[in-house]
C-alpha atoms as a printed R data frame, in Angstrom:
    type eleno elety resid chain resno       x      y       z
1   ATOM     1    CA   TYR     A     1 -18.039 30.837  -0.783
2   ATOM     2    CA   LEU     A     2 -17.476 27.783   1.393
3   ATOM     3    CA   SER     A     3 -18.463 29.342   4.704
4   ATOM     4    CA   GLN     A     4 -21.652 30.753   3.194
5   ATOM     5    CA   ASN     A     5 -22.760 27.531   1.490
6   ATOM     6    CA   ILE     A     6 -21.778 24.616   3.745
7   ATOM     7    CA   LYS     A     7 -24.564 23.288   5.916
8   ATOM     8    CA   TYR     A     8 -23.529 20.984   8.752
9   ATOM     9    CA   PRO     A     9 -25.421 17.694   8.291
10  ATOM    10    CA   GLU     A    10 -27.925 17.242  11.105
11  ATOM    11    CA   ALA     A    11 -27.039 13.617  11.883
12  ATOM    12    CA   GLU     A    12 -23.344 14.412  12.315
13  ATOM    13    CA   GLN     A    13 -24.148 17.543  14.281
14  ATOM    14    CA   LYS     A    14 -26.322 15.600  16.745
15  ATOM    15    CA   ALA     A    15 -23.647 12.890  17.056
16  ATOM    16    CA   GLY     A    16 -20.926 15.481  17.644
17  ATOM    17    CA   VAL     A    17 -18.866 14.288  14.659
18  ATOM    18    CA   THR     A    18 -16.159 16.724  13.547
19  ATOM    19    CA   GLY     A    19 -13.131 16.453  11.298
20  ATOM    20    CA   THR     A    20 -11.577 17.407   8.003
21  ATOM    21    CA   VAL     A    21 -12.693 16.170   4.589
22  ATOM    22    CA   TYR     A    22 -10.030 16.315   1.867
23  ATOM    23    CA   ILE     A    23 -11.457 16.872  -1.614
24  ATOM    24    CA   THR     A    24  -9.564 16.713  -4.897
25  ATOM    25    CA   PHE     A    25 -10.788 18.303  -8.124
26  ATOM    26    CA   VAL     A    26  -9.556 19.793 -11.389
27  ATOM    27    CA   VAL     A    27  -9.849 23.458 -12.366
28  ATOM    28    CA   GLU     A    28 -10.451 23.323 -16.124
29  ATOM    29    CA   LYS     A    29  -9.105 25.763 -18.721
30  ATOM    30    CA   ASP     A    30 -12.388 27.704 -18.541
31  ATOM    31    CA   GLY     A    31 -12.212 27.887 -14.713
32  ATOM    32    CA   SER     A    32 -14.938 25.334 -14.067
33  ATOM    33    CA   VAL     A    33 -14.527 22.623 -11.429
34  ATOM    34    CA   SER     A    34 -14.651 18.972 -12.527
35  ATOM    35    CA   GLY     A    35 -13.883 15.506 -11.215
36  ATOM    36    CA   ALA     A    36 -14.488 16.308  -7.552
37  ATOM    37    CA   LYS     A    37 -14.011 13.332  -5.244
38  ATOM    38    CA   VAL     A    38 -13.188 12.620  -1.613
39  ATOM    39    CA   LEU     A    39  -9.507 11.876  -1.003
40  ATOM    40    CA   ARG     A    40  -9.978 11.260   2.714
41  ATOM    41    CA   GLY     A    41 -13.240 11.554   4.568
42  ATOM    42    CA   VAL     A    42 -14.269 11.670   8.200
43  ATOM    43    CA   ALA     A    43 -14.785  8.310   9.909
44  ATOM    44    CA   GLY     A    44 -18.375  8.039  11.094
45  ATOM    45    CA   GLY     A    45 -19.382 11.109   9.111
46  ATOM    46    CA   PRO     A    46 -20.534 10.171   5.603
47  ATOM    47    CA   GLY     A    47 -22.802 13.222   5.606
48  ATOM    48    CA   LEU     A    48 -19.752 15.488   6.003
49  ATOM    49    CA   ASP     A    49 -18.118 13.885   2.954
50  ATOM    50    CA   ALA     A    50 -21.294 14.281   0.902
51  ATOM    51    CA   GLU     A    51 -21.755 17.912   1.971
52  ATOM    52    CA   ALA     A    52 -18.153 18.790   1.067
53  ATOM    53    CA   LEU     A    53 -18.620 17.227  -2.391
54  ATOM    54    CA   ARG     A    54 -21.930 19.035  -2.900
55  ATOM    55    CA   VAL     A    55 -20.424 22.427  -2.140
56  ATOM    56    CA   ILE     A    56 -17.270 21.890  -4.219
57  ATOM    57    CA   SER     A    57 -19.283 20.654  -7.210
58  ATOM    58    CA   GLY     A    58 -21.386 23.828  -7.117
59  ATOM    59    CA   MET     A    59 -18.463 26.260  -6.824
60  ATOM    60    CA   PRO     A    60 -18.325 29.304  -9.079
61  ATOM    61    CA   LYS     A    61 -15.601 29.378 -11.718
62  ATOM    62    CA   TRP     A    62 -11.993 29.797 -10.625
63  ATOM    63    CA   ILE     A    63  -9.276 31.758 -12.389
64  ATOM    64    CA   PRO     A    64  -7.729 29.076 -14.622
65  ATOM    65    CA   GLY     A    65  -4.071 28.131 -14.373
66  ATOM    66    CA   THR     A    66  -1.510 29.228 -16.931
67  ATOM    67    CA   GLN     A    67   1.831 27.831 -17.966
68  ATOM    68    CA   ASN     A    68   4.063 29.519 -20.538
69  ATOM    69    CA   GLY     A    69   1.177 31.835 -21.409
70  ATOM    70    CA   GLN     A    70  -1.209 28.937 -22.137
71  ATOM    71    CA   LEU     A    71  -4.302 28.014 -20.138
72  ATOM    72    CA   VAL     A    72  -3.897 24.635 -18.436
73  ATOM    73    CA   ARG     A    73  -5.930 22.275 -16.278
74  ATOM    74    CA   VAL     A    74  -4.817 22.253 -12.632
75  ATOM    75    CA   ALA     A    75  -5.434 19.549 -10.021
76  ATOM    76    CA   PHE     A    76  -6.236 20.964  -6.602
77  ATOM    77    CA   ASN     A    77  -6.635 19.372  -3.152
78  ATOM    78    CA   LEU     A    78  -8.767 21.256  -0.656
79  ATOM    79    CA   PRO     A    79  -9.247 20.446   3.035
80  ATOM    80    CA   ILE     A    80 -12.664 21.354   4.422
81  ATOM    81    CA   ARG     A    81 -12.786 21.417   8.204
82  ATOM    82    CA   PHE     A    82 -16.058 20.723  10.000
83  ATOM    83    CA   MET     A    83 -16.131 21.966  13.602
84  ATOM    84    CA   LEU     A    84 -18.934 22.384  16.104
85  ATOM    85    CA   GLN     A    85 -19.035 25.396  18.401
86  ATOM    86    CA   ASN     A    86 -19.946 25.272  22.109
87  ATOM    87    CA   THR     A    87 -20.692 21.558  22.154
88  ATOM    88    CA   PRO     A    88 -19.036 19.709  25.030
89  ATOM    89    CA   GLN     A    89 -19.560 16.235  23.505
90  ATOM    90    CA   ALA     A    90 -17.989 17.244  20.174
91  ATOM    91    CA   LYS     A    91 -14.683 15.571  19.533
92  ATOM    92    CA   PRO     A    92 -12.828 14.936  16.273
93  ATOM    93    CA   SER     A    93 -13.233 11.426  14.898
94  ATOM    94    CA   ASN     A    94  -9.454 11.318  14.544
95  ATOM    95    CA   TYR     A    95  -8.987 12.737  18.040
96  ATOM    96    CA   SER     A    96  -5.506 11.309  18.655
97  ATOM    97    CA   ASN     A    97  -4.234 13.023  15.486
98  ATOM    98    CA   SER     A    98  -5.753 16.400  16.257
99  ATOM    99    CA   ILE     A    99  -4.081 17.150  19.590
100 ATOM   100    CA   SER     A   100  -1.437 19.840  19.191
101 ATOM   101    CA   LYS     A   101   1.792 19.357  21.087
């Protein structure tokens, strides 16, 4: 669902902004998604944060959580990674944290 529905914001794409947006939301007892908000966004990329929220808010229903045979609400944190392909000027906004050692 995510890969088919996320559209890279044009301003961030032109500026070469990449990074990961962390979204939190609740899967309700009926499987719907509610209370979506940005836990941690991308510095210099407000369009990435907004796009991640837009896509999460429009998600189809999930399979609801159960506990002891009862349906329950479940909080979920989801990282959404925005990367540009074949762009030499693209670098993560948190570049020092993204280098693997």
